[in-house]
Amino acid sequence: MGLVTAKEVAKVINADKYGFIGTFFGWLLMKVLNISTLNRIYDRNKHLDDLEFLNSILDEFQIRFEIPQEDLKRLPKEGAYISVSNHPLGGIDGILLLKLMLEQRKDFKIIANFLLHRIEPLKPYIMPVNPFDDRKDVKSSITGFKNAILHLREGHPLGIFPAGEVSTYKDGKLVVDRPWEEAAMKLVKKAEVPVVPIYFHAKNSRLFYSLSKISDTLRTAKLPSELLTQKHRVIRVRIGRPISVNDQREHESLEDFSEFIRRKTYMLSNFFEPKEKILKNISSSLKVPKAPKRIITPVSPEIMNSEIDAIRSRDMRLLKSKNYEVYLSPASEIPHILREIGRLREITFREVGEGTNQSIDLDKFDRYYHHMFLWDTDKKVIAGAYRMGLGSKIYEQHGINGFYLQDLFRFEPELHKMMSQSIEMGRAFIIKEYQLKPMPLFLLWKGIVHTTLRFPEHKYLIGGV
């Protein structure tokens, strides 16, 4: 007997009430969706045990995957832990997770959907949940919760997909998980064991996502045959560093805790830059550098001092220490100071071989980012500066593409909220004459603290500094 029968397919699409006709329609759907092929492959391999079965299935479906060896070394060798993963494929990712984890620890178990639990050789390693059951079986849920906690208390590792079901397209572009199940994250929080984030970089077929838009039941019916759609693709996997219990305890509310773990998981997606961007970077690195242009002339100290008087009157000074003042201002308020920042930035970066070789180092982001700079009131010069992007304003006005970091990495939609709550820092410099003095860098760092106090809606600092 195969994994899925015609009667079960008929039940999924609510055609079972039509008796034989409904079953026949289920059989036709099995043929159309290639579920019959899946059944035949399963029947050929169901006599095998655990890892032997998993390896044979992956070979049968010609599924290729990549994972850095150093990532596997991050998995705890003993004691309990919970692996938390995104769920882009709805079945193959579970099979692949089991293979990778069982090769490291034979006591690993996974909380997975109905499909994996029906695979006889894998039953010893599966704690099942049933996405077809609209009615929540409270007794069954409590039992499952207790069994999972008991498994962890005995010192064994456990894997979960907190979304509870396969990822689907969001905004018609990117594959992301649905909001993670509250019950799953309660389990993770209550367990108080290290959490290992695991990210699967993969997607299902276009037909699958088309059916998902039409009906949840059609999506679920198509799910088993998605095993056949990965033949010419490579599933890429990354494993993050274990998140300690102490780090978890810093996030007291369940909502904050869930967002923290989810963010840690999706941040692993940044390892996968689009190929065209990599090729572009390689191409750029092979180009013969152009001769550096002559740097623009300095801005008059009197003009800069006039702009400083104006922004000081608008309470944009963050702090004062002896002959130094630190300011934070939007670019629109300091056009001449911004020009001087771009000039000094280019000079300073050229001195260490990192200049743009343009006459001034300013880009499109400088026009709408804030700029924090250190002003020497005695010498009337800018001693150093940081570019500061207030995420809430940037995201509201420009979306995720308004961030400089989005040009370097591709942020999954799951991280967009985090970016809107972040202050992006970068393009930092201190001019040569002040680099050996202790105060300038200290005061700029102090300015960062004052910035976070002025804009408390931002929870995170991010960026290359």
CSV table of C-alpha atoms in Angstrom, one decimal:
chain,number,residue,atom,x,y,z
A,1,MET,CA,0.0,0.0,0.0
A,2,GLY,CA,1.3,3.4,-0.9
A,3,LEU,CA,1.5,6.6,1.2
A,4,VAL,CA,-1.7,8.1,-0.1
A,5,THR,CA,-4.9,6.5,-1.4
A,6,ALA,CA,-7.6,7.7,-3.7
A,7,LYS,CA,-10.1,7.7,-0.9
A,8,GLU,CA,-7.8,10.0,1.2
A,9,VAL,CA,-7.3,12.4,-1.7
A,10,ALA,CA,-11.1,12.5,-2.2
A,11,LYS,CA,-11.5,13.3,1.5
A,12,VAL,CA,-9.0,16.1,1.3
A,13,ILE,CA,-10.9,17.8,-1.5
A,14,ASN,CA,-14.3,17.1,0.2
A,15,ALA,CA,-15.4,14.7,-2.6
A,16,ASP,CA,-15.7,11.6,-0.3
A,17,LYS,CA,-19.4,12.4,0.3
A,18,TYR,CA,-20.0,11.4,-3.4
A,19,GLY,CA,-19.0,7.8,-2.7
A,20,PHE,CA,-17.5,5.9,-5.6
A,21,ILE,CA,-17.6,8.9,-7.9
A,22,GLY,CA,-15.6,10.9,-5.3
A,23,THR,CA,-13.0,8.2,-5.0
A,24,PHE,CA,-12.7,8.0,-8.8
A,25,PHE,CA,-12.1,11.7,-8.9
A,26,GLY,CA,-9.5,11.3,-6.2
A,27,TRP,CA,-7.8,8.6,-8.3
A,28,LEU,CA,-7.8,10.9,-11.3
A,29,LEU,CA,-6.3,13.7,-9.2
A,30,MET,CA,-3.6,11.3,-8.0
A,31,LYS,CA,-2.6,10.6,-11.7
A,32,VAL,CA,-2.6,14.3,-12.6
A,33,LEU,CA,-0.5,15.3,-9.5
A,34,ASN,CA,1.9,12.3,-9.9
A,35,ILE,CA,1.0,11.0,-6.4
A,36,SER,CA,0.8,7.5,-7.9
A,37,THR,CA,4.5,7.8,-8.9
A,38,LEU,CA,5.3,8.8,-5.3
A,39,ASN,CA,3.5,5.7,-4.0
A,40,ARG,CA,5.5,3.4,-6.3
A,41,ILE,CA,8.8,4.9,-5.1
A,42,TYR,CA,7.7,4.5,-1.5
A,43,ASP,CA,6.7,0.9,-2.0
A,44,ARG,CA,10.2,0.1,-3.4
A,45,ASN,CA,11.9,1.5,-0.4
A,46,LYS,CA,9.7,1.0,2.6
A,47,HIS,CA,11.5,-2.2,3.7
A,48,LEU,CA,14.6,-0.1,4.5
A,49,ASP,CA,15.5,1.3,7.9
A,50,ASP,CA,16.0,5.0,9.0
A,51,LEU,CA,19.1,6.4,7.4
A,52,GLU,CA,19.2,3.8,4.7
A,53,PHE,CA,15.7,4.6,3.8
A,54,LEU,CA,16.3,8.4,3.9
A,55,ASN,CA,19.4,8.1,1.6
A,56,SER,CA,17.6,5.9,-0.8
A,57,ILE,CA,14.6,8.2,-1.0
A,58,LEU,CA,16.8,11.2,-1.7
A,59,ASP,CA,18.6,9.2,-4.4
A,60,GLU,CA,15.3,8.1,-6.0
A,61,PHE,CA,14.0,11.7,-6.2
A,62,GLN,CA,17.5,12.9,-7.3
A,63,ILE,CA,17.4,15.5,-4.6
A,64,ARG,CA,20.7,17.4,-4.2
A,65,PHE,CA,21.5,19.6,-1.2
A,66,GLU,CA,24.4,21.7,0.1
A,67,ILE,CA,25.4,22.4,3.7
A,68,PRO,CA,28.8,23.7,5.0
A,69,GLN,CA,30.5,21.1,7.1
A,70,GLU,CA,31.3,23.8,9.7
A,71,ASP,CA,27.6,24.3,10.2
A,72,LEU,CA,27.1,20.7,11.3
A,73,LYS,CA,29.8,21.2,13.9
A,74,ARG,CA,27.5,23.8,15.6
A,75,LEU,CA,25.0,21.0,16.6
A,76,PRO,CA,25.3,20.1,20.3
A,77,LYS,CA,27.0,16.7,20.6
A,78,GLU,CA,25.0,15.8,23.8
A,79,GLY,CA,22.1,17.0,25.8
A,80,ALA,CA,18.7,18.4,24.7
A,81,TYR,CA,18.2,21.1,22.2
A,82,ILE,CA,15.5,22.2,19.8
A,83,SER,CA,16.1,22.9,16.1
A,84,VAL,CA,13.7,25.5,14.7
A,85,SER,CA,13.3,25.6,10.9
A,86,ASN,CA,11.4,27.4,8.2
A,87,HIS,CA,9.2,25.2,6.1
A,88,PRO,CA,9.4,26.1,2.4
A,89,LEU,CA,8.8,22.6,1.0
A,90,GLY,CA,6.4,20.9,3.4
A,91,GLY,CA,7.9,17.4,3.2
A,92,ILE,CA,11.3,17.2,1.6
A,93,ASP,CA,12.7,19.7,4.2
A,94,GLY,CA,11.5,17.3,6.9
A,95,ILE,CA,13.1,14.3,5.3
A,96,LEU,CA,16.4,16.3,4.8
A,97,LEU,CA,16.3,17.6,8.3
A,98,LEU,CA,16.0,14.0,9.7
A,99,LYS,CA,18.8,12.8,7.5
A,100,LEU,CA,21.2,15.5,8.6
A,101,MET,CA,20.2,15.3,12.3
A,102,LEU,CA,20.2,11.5,12.6
A,103,GLU,CA,23.7,11.3,11.1
A,104,GLN,CA,24.8,13.4,14.1
A,105,ARG,CA,22.4,12.1,16.8
A,106,LYS,CA,20.3,8.9,16.7
A,107,ASP,CA,18.1,10.1,19.5
A,108,PHE,CA,16.7,13.1,17.4
A,109,LYS,CA,13.0,13.3,16.8
A,110,ILE,CA,10.9,15.7,14.8
A,111,ILE,CA,7.4,17.1,15.2
A,112,ALA,CA,6.1,16.8,11.6
A,113,ASN,CA,2.9,16.7,9.6
A,114,PHE,CA,0.8,13.7,8.6
A,115,LEU,CA,2.8,12.9,5.5
A,116,LEU,CA,6.1,12.1,7.2
A,117,HIS,CA,4.3,10.1,10.0
A,118,ARG,CA,2.8,7.8,7.4
A,119,ILE,CA,6.3,6.8,6.3
A,120,GLU,CA,6.7,3.5,8.2
A,121,PRO,CA,10.6,3.5,8.5
A,122,LEU,CA,10.5,7.0,10.0
A,123,LYS,CA,7.7,6.5,12.6
A,124,PRO,CA,10.2,6.0,15.5
A,125,TYR,CA,11.5,9.5,14.8
A,126,ILE,CA,8.2,11.4,14.2
A,127,MET,CA,5.9,13.1,16.6
A,128,PRO,CA,2.9,13.7,14.3
A,129,VAL,CA,0.5,16.6,13.9
A,130,ASN,CA,-2.5,16.6,11.5
A,131,PRO,CA,-3.1,19.7,9.4
A,132,PHE,CA,-6.4,18.3,8.1
A,133,ASP,CA,-8.1,18.3,11.5
A,134,ASP,CA,-9.9,21.6,11.8
A,135,ARG,CA,-11.1,20.8,15.3
A,136,LYS,CA,-8.4,21.1,17.9
A,137,ASP,CA,-8.2,17.9,20.0
A,138,VAL,CA,-7.3,19.4,23.3
A,139,LYS,CA,-6.5,16.1,25.0
A,140,SER,CA,-4.3,15.0,22.1
A,141,SER,CA,-2.5,18.4,22.0
A,142,ILE,CA,-1.7,18.2,25.8
A,143,THR,CA,-0.4,14.7,25.4
A,144,GLY,CA,1.8,15.7,22.5
A,145,PHE,CA,3.1,18.7,24.4
A,146,LYS,CA,3.9,16.5,27.4
A,147,ASN,CA,5.7,13.9,25.2
A,148,ALA,CA,7.8,16.6,23.6
A,149,ILE,CA,8.8,18.0,26.9
A,150,LEU,CA,9.6,14.6,28.3
A,151,HIS,CA,11.7,13.8,25.3
A,152,LEU,CA,13.7,17.0,25.9
A,153,ARG,CA,13.9,16.4,29.7
A,154,GLU,CA,15.5,13.0,29.0
A,155,GLY,CA,18.3,14.9,27.2
A,156,HIS,CA,17.3,14.2,23.6
A,157,PRO,CA,17.1,16.8,20.7
A,158,LEU,CA,13.9,17.7,19.0
A,159,GLY,CA,13.1,19.4,15.7
A,160,ILE,CA,10.1,21.6,14.9
A,161,PHE,CA,8.7,23.6,12.0
A,162,PRO,CA,6.9,26.3,14.0
A,163,ALA,CA,4.7,27.4,11.0
A,164,GLY,CA,2.9,24.0,11.2
A,165,GLU,CA,2.4,24.0,7.4
A,166,VAL,CA,4.3,24.7,4.2
A,167,SER,CA,5.4,28.2,3.3
A,168,THR,CA,3.4,30.0,0.5
A,169,TYR,CA,4.1,33.0,-1.6
A,170,LYS,CA,3.7,36.4,0.1
A,171,ASP,CA,3.0,39.4,-2.2
A,172,GLY,CA,3.4,37.1,-5.1
A,173,LYS,CA,7.2,37.2,-4.9
A,174,LEU,CA,8.9,35.5,-2.0
A,175,VAL,CA,8.3,32.2,-0.2
A,176,VAL,CA,7.8,32.8,3.6
A,177,ASP,CA,6.3,30.9,6.5
A,178,ARG,CA,2.9,31.8,7.8
A,179,PRO,CA,2.9,33.3,11.3
A,180,TRP,CA,4.4,30.7,13.6
A,181,GLU,CA,2.1,28.7,15.7
A,182,GLU,CA,1.7,30.0,19.3
A,183,ALA,CA,1.6,26.5,20.7
A,184,ALA,CA,4.9,25.6,19.0
A,185,MET,CA,6.7,28.6,20.4
A,186,LYS,CA,5.2,28.1,23.9
A,187,LEU,CA,6.8,24.6,23.7
A,188,VAL,CA,10.2,26.1,22.7
A,189,LYS,CA,10.0,28.8,25.4
A,190,LYS,CA,9.0,26.4,28.2
A,191,ALA,CA,11.6,23.8,27.3
A,192,GLU,CA,14.5,26.1,28.3
A,193,VAL,CA,17.1,24.3,26.2
A,194,PRO,CA,19.5,25.7,23.5
A,195,VAL,CA,17.7,26.5,20.2
A,196,VAL,CA,19.4,25.9,16.9
A,197,PRO,CA,18.0,27.9,14.0
A,198,ILE,CA,18.1,26.1,10.6
A,199,TYR,CA,17.2,27.7,7.3
A,200,PHE,CA,16.2,25.9,4.1
A,201,HIS,CA,16.8,27.9,0.9
A,202,ALA,CA,14.3,26.3,-1.5
A,203,LYS,CA,10.8,26.6,-3.0
A,204,ASN,CA,8.1,24.3,-4.5
A,205,SER,CA,6.8,24.3,-8.1
A,206,ARG,CA,4.8,27.2,-9.6
A,207,LEU,CA,1.8,24.8,-9.9
A,208,PHE,CA,1.9,24.3,-6.2
A,209,TYR,CA,1.7,28.0,-5.4
A,210,SER,CA,-1.0,28.5,-8.1
A,211,LEU,CA,-3.1,25.8,-6.4
A,212,SER,CA,-2.4,27.4,-3.0
A,213,LYS,CA,-4.1,30.6,-4.2
A,214,ILE,CA,-7.2,28.6,-5.2
A,215,SER,CA,-7.6,26.4,-2.2
A,216,ASP,CA,-5.9,25.1,0.9
A,217,THR,CA,-7.1,21.6,0.2
A,218,LEU,CA,-5.7,21.6,-3.3
A,219,ARG,CA,-2.4,22.8,-1.9
A,220,THR,CA,-2.3,20.0,0.6
A,221,ALA,CA,-3.3,17.4,-2.0
A,222,LYS,CA,-0.4,18.6,-4.2
A,223,LEU,CA,2.1,18.5,-1.4
A,224,PRO,CA,3.2,14.8,-1.6
A,225,SER,CA,4.0,15.0,-5.3
A,226,GLU,CA,6.2,18.1,-4.7
A,227,LEU,CA,8.9,15.5,-3.9
A,228,LEU,CA,9.2,15.1,-7.7
A,229,THR,CA,9.7,18.7,-8.5
A,230,GLN,CA,13.2,19.1,-6.9
A,231,LYS,CA,15.2,17.0,-9.4
A,232,HIS,CA,17.0,19.9,-11.1
A,233,ARG,CA,17.3,22.1,-8.0
A,234,VAL,CA,19.8,22.3,-5.1
A,235,ILE,CA,18.4,22.7,-1.6
A,236,ARG,CA,20.7,24.8,0.4
A,237,VAL,CA,20.8,24.5,4.1
A,238,ARG,CA,22.4,26.7,6.8
A,239,ILE,CA,22.6,26.0,10.5
A,240,GLY,CA,23.0,28.9,12.9
A,241,ARG,CA,24.8,29.0,16.3
A,242,PRO,CA,22.8,27.6,19.2
A,243,ILE,CA,20.8,30.3,21.0
A,244,SER,CA,21.6,30.0,24.7
A,245,VAL,CA,18.9,29.8,27.4
A,246,ASN,CA,20.2,33.1,28.9
A,247,ASP,CA,19.8,34.9,25.5
A,248,GLN,CA,16.3,33.5,25.2
A,249,ARG,CA,15.3,34.8,28.7
A,250,GLU,CA,16.0,38.3,27.6
A,251,HIS,CA,12.7,38.1,25.6
A,252,GLU,CA,10.0,37.7,28.2
A,253,SER,CA,6.8,38.0,26.2
A,254,LEU,CA,5.9,35.1,23.9
A,255,GLU,CA,5.5,37.6,21.0
A,256,ASP,CA,8.9,39.1,21.5
A,257,PHE,CA,10.5,35.6,22.0
A,258,SER,CA,8.9,34.3,18.8
A,259,GLU,CA,10.0,37.3,16.8
A,260,PHE,CA,13.5,36.9,18.1
A,261,ILE,CA,13.8,33.2,17.2
A,262,ARG,CA,12.1,33.7,13.8
A,263,ARG,CA,14.5,36.6,13.0
A,264,LYS,CA,17.5,34.4,14.0
A,265,THR,CA,16.3,31.8,11.6
A,266,TYR,CA,15.6,34.0,8.6
A,267,MET,CA,18.8,36.0,9.0
A,268,LEU,CA,20.6,32.8,7.8
A,269,SER,CA,19.0,33.5,4.4
A,270,ASN,CA,21.6,36.3,3.9
A,271,PHE,CA,24.2,33.7,3.0
A,272,PHE,CA,22.4,33.2,-0.3
A,273,GLU,CA,23.1,36.2,-2.5
A,274,PRO,CA,21.6,36.2,-6.0
A,275,LYS,CA,24.0,34.8,-8.6
A,276,GLU,CA,23.8,37.9,-10.8
A,277,LYS,CA,24.9,40.0,-7.9
A,278,ILE,CA,27.9,37.8,-7.2
A,279,LEU,CA,28.8,37.9,-10.9
A,280,LYS,CA,28.4,41.6,-10.9
A,281,ASN,CA,30.7,41.9,-7.9
A,282,ILE,CA,33.3,39.6,-9.5
A,283,SER,CA,33.1,41.6,-12.7
A,284,SER,CA,33.6,44.8,-10.8
A,285,SER,CA,36.6,43.5,-9.0
A,286,LEU,CA,38.3,42.5,-12.3
A,287,LYS,CA,37.9,45.9,-13.9
A,288,VAL,CA,41.0,48.1,-14.1
A,289,PRO,CA,40.5,50.9,-11.6
A,290,LYS,CA,40.1,54.3,-13.0
A,291,ALA,CA,42.5,57.1,-12.2
A,292,PRO,CA,41.3,58.9,-9.1
A,293,LYS,CA,39.6,62.2,-9.7
A,294,ARG,CA,40.8,65.4,-8.0
A,295,ILE,CA,38.9,65.8,-4.7
A,296,ILE,CA,36.6,68.8,-4.5
A,297,THR,CA,37.6,72.0,-2.7
A,298,PRO,CA,36.8,72.3,1.0
A,299,VAL,CA,33.6,74.0,2.2
A,300,SER,CA,34.1,77.3,4.0
A,301,PRO,CA,34.1,77.0,7.8
A,302,GLU,CA,31.9,80.1,8.0
A,303,ILE,CA,29.2,78.4,5.8
A,304,MET,CA,29.4,75.2,7.9
A,305,ASN,CA,29.2,77.2,11.2
A,306,SER,CA,26.1,78.9,9.9
A,307,GLU,CA,24.4,75.5,9.3
A,308,ILE,CA,25.5,74.3,12.7
A,309,ASP,CA,24.0,77.4,14.4
A,310,ALA,CA,20.7,76.6,12.6
A,311,ILE,CA,20.5,72.9,13.6
A,312,ARG,CA,21.7,73.7,17.2
A,313,SER,CA,18.7,76.0,17.5
A,314,ARG,CA,16.5,73.0,16.4
A,315,ASP,CA,17.9,70.8,19.2
A,316,MET,CA,19.9,68.6,16.9
A,317,ARG,CA,23.0,68.6,19.1
A,318,LEU,CA,23.4,65.3,20.8
A,319,LEU,CA,26.2,66.2,23.3
A,320,LYS,CA,29.0,68.6,24.0
A,321,SER,CA,32.4,67.9,25.6
A,322,LYS,CA,35.1,70.6,25.8
A,323,ASN,CA,35.8,71.8,22.3
A,324,TYR,CA,33.7,69.0,20.7
A,325,GLU,CA,30.1,68.8,19.7
A,326,VAL,CA,28.2,65.9,18.2
A,327,TYR,CA,25.2,66.5,16.0
A,328,LEU,CA,22.6,64.3,14.3
A,329,SER,CA,20.8,65.9,11.4
A,330,PRO,CA,18.8,64.9,8.3
A,331,ALA,CA,20.7,65.6,5.1
A,332,SER,CA,18.2,68.2,3.9
A,333,GLU,CA,19.2,70.5,6.8
A,334,ILE,CA,23.0,70.4,6.2
A,335,PRO,CA,23.6,70.5,2.4
A,336,HIS,CA,27.1,72.2,2.8
A,337,ILE,CA,28.1,70.1,5.8
A,338,LEU,CA,27.1,67.0,3.9
A,339,ARG,CA,29.3,68.0,1.0
A,340,GLU,CA,32.2,68.4,3.4
A,341,ILE,CA,31.4,65.0,4.9
A,342,GLY,CA,31.6,63.5,1.4
A,343,ARG,CA,34.9,65.2,0.7
A,344,LEU,CA,36.5,64.1,4.0
A,345,ARG,CA,35.1,60.6,3.6
A,346,GLU,CA,36.8,60.2,0.2
A,347,ILE,CA,40.1,61.5,1.5
A,348,THR,CA,40.1,59.3,4.6
A,349,PHE,CA,39.1,56.1,2.7
A,350,ARG,CA,41.6,56.8,-0.1
A,351,GLU,CA,44.4,56.8,2.5
A,352,VAL,CA,43.6,53.2,3.3
A,353,GLY,CA,43.0,52.1,-0.3
A,354,GLU,CA,39.2,52.1,0.0
A,355,GLY,CA,38.2,55.3,-1.8
A,356,THR,CA,35.7,55.5,-4.6
A,357,ASN,CA,38.2,57.5,-6.7
A,358,GLN,CA,35.5,60.0,-7.4
A,359,SER,CA,35.8,63.6,-6.5
A,360,ILE,CA,33.4,63.2,-3.5
A,361,ASP,CA,32.1,60.1,-1.7
A,362,LEU,CA,28.3,60.6,-1.6
A,363,ASP,CA,25.6,58.3,-2.9
A,364,LYS,CA,21.8,58.2,-3.2
A,365,PHE,CA,21.4,57.0,0.4
A,366,ASP,CA,23.2,60.1,1.7
A,367,ARG,CA,20.3,62.2,0.5
A,368,TYR,CA,17.7,60.8,2.9
A,369,TYR,CA,19.8,59.3,5.7
A,370,HIS,CA,20.6,61.2,8.8
A,371,HIS,CA,24.3,62.1,9.5
A,372,MET,CA,26.0,62.2,12.8
A,373,PHE,CA,29.2,64.2,12.9
A,374,LEU,CA,31.8,65.5,15.3
A,375,TRP,CA,32.5,69.2,15.1
A,376,ASP,CA,35.6,70.8,16.6
A,377,THR,CA,34.4,74.2,17.7
A,378,ASP,CA,38.0,75.6,18.1
A,379,LYS,CA,39.3,74.6,14.7
A,380,LYS,CA,36.0,74.7,12.9
A,381,VAL,CA,36.4,71.3,11.2
A,382,ILE,CA,34.5,68.1,11.0
A,383,ALA,CA,36.6,65.5,12.8
A,384,GLY,CA,34.6,62.4,11.9
A,385,ALA,CA,31.1,61.2,11.0
A,386,TYR,CA,28.7,58.3,10.8
A,387,ARG,CA,25.8,57.8,8.4
A,388,MET,CA,22.7,56.9,10.4
A,389,GLY,CA,19.6,55.5,8.8
A,390,LEU,CA,16.5,55.7,11.0
A,391,GLY,CA,14.7,52.5,9.9
A,392,SER,CA,11.2,53.6,10.7
A,393,LYS,CA,11.4,56.6,8.4
A,394,ILE,CA,13.3,54.8,5.7
A,395,TYR,CA,10.9,51.9,5.6
A,396,GLU,CA,7.8,54.2,5.6
A,397,GLN,CA,9.1,56.4,2.7
A,398,HIS,CA,11.2,54.0,0.6
A,399,GLY,CA,10.4,50.4,1.7
A,400,ILE,CA,13.0,47.7,2.1
A,401,ASN,CA,14.9,48.8,-1.0
A,402,GLY,CA,15.6,52.1,0.7
A,403,PHE,CA,18.2,50.5,3.0
A,404,TYR,CA,21.8,50.5,1.9
A,405,LEU,CA,22.2,47.0,3.3
A,406,GLN,CA,19.5,45.7,0.9
A,407,ASP,CA,22.0,46.5,-1.8
A,408,LEU,CA,24.5,44.1,-0.2
A,409,PHE,CA,22.1,41.4,1.0
A,410,ARG,CA,18.6,40.2,0.2
A,411,PHE,CA,16.4,40.5,3.3
A,412,GLU,CA,13.6,38.0,3.5
A,413,PRO,CA,10.2,39.6,4.3
A,414,GLU,CA,10.4,38.1,7.8
A,415,LEU,CA,13.2,40.6,8.5
A,416,HIS,CA,11.4,43.7,7.1
A,417,LYS,CA,9.8,44.5,10.5
A,418,MET,CA,13.2,44.2,12.2
A,419,MET,CA,14.7,46.6,9.6
A,420,SER,CA,12.0,49.1,10.3
A,421,GLN,CA,12.9,49.0,13.9
A,422,SER,CA,16.7,49.3,13.3
A,423,ILE,CA,19.1,52.2,13.0
A,424,GLU,CA,21.5,51.3,10.1
A,425,MET,CA,25.0,52.7,10.7
A,426,GLY,CA,27.8,52.9,8.2
A,427,ARG,CA,30.3,55.0,6.2
A,428,ALA,CA,32.1,55.8,9.5
A,429,PHE,CA,35.4,57.7,9.5
A,430,ILE,CA,37.7,59.9,11.6
A,431,ILE,CA,40.0,62.2,9.7
A,432,LYS,CA,43.8,61.5,9.9
A,433,GLU,CA,44.6,64.5,12.2
A,434,TYR,CA,42.2,63.1,14.9
A,435,GLN,CA,42.8,59.3,14.6
A,436,LEU,CA,45.4,59.1,17.3
A,437,LYS,CA,43.3,61.2,19.8
A,438,PRO,CA,41.2,59.2,22.3
A,439,MET,CA,38.2,61.5,22.4
A,440,PRO,CA,36.8,61.6,18.8
A,441,LEU,CA,35.9,57.9,18.5
A,442,PHE,CA,34.6,57.8,22.1
A,443,LEU,CA,32.4,60.8,21.5
A,444,LEU,CA,31.0,59.3,18.2
A,445,TRP,CA,30.2,56.1,20.1
A,446,LYS,CA,28.5,58.2,22.8
A,447,GLY,CA,26.6,59.9,20.1
A,448,ILE,CA,25.2,56.5,19.0
A,449,VAL,CA,23.9,56.0,22.5
A,450,HIS,CA,22.2,59.4,22.5
A,451,THR,CA,20.7,58.6,19.1
A,452,THR,CA,19.1,55.4,20.5
A,453,LEU,CA,17.7,57.4,23.4
A,454,ARG,CA,16.2,60.1,21.1
A,455,PHE,CA,14.6,57.5,18.9
A,456,PRO,CA,13.5,54.7,21.3
A,457,GLU,CA,11.2,53.1,18.8
A,458,HIS,CA,14.3,51.6,17.2
A,459,LYS,CA,15.3,48.4,19.0
A,460,TYR,CA,18.4,47.4,17.0
A,461,LEU,CA,21.6,48.7,15.6
A,462,ILE,CA,22.8,47.2,12.3
A,463,GLY,CA,25.3,47.7,9.6
A,464,GLY,CA,29.0,47.8,8.8
A,465,VAL,CA,30.7,50.4,10.9
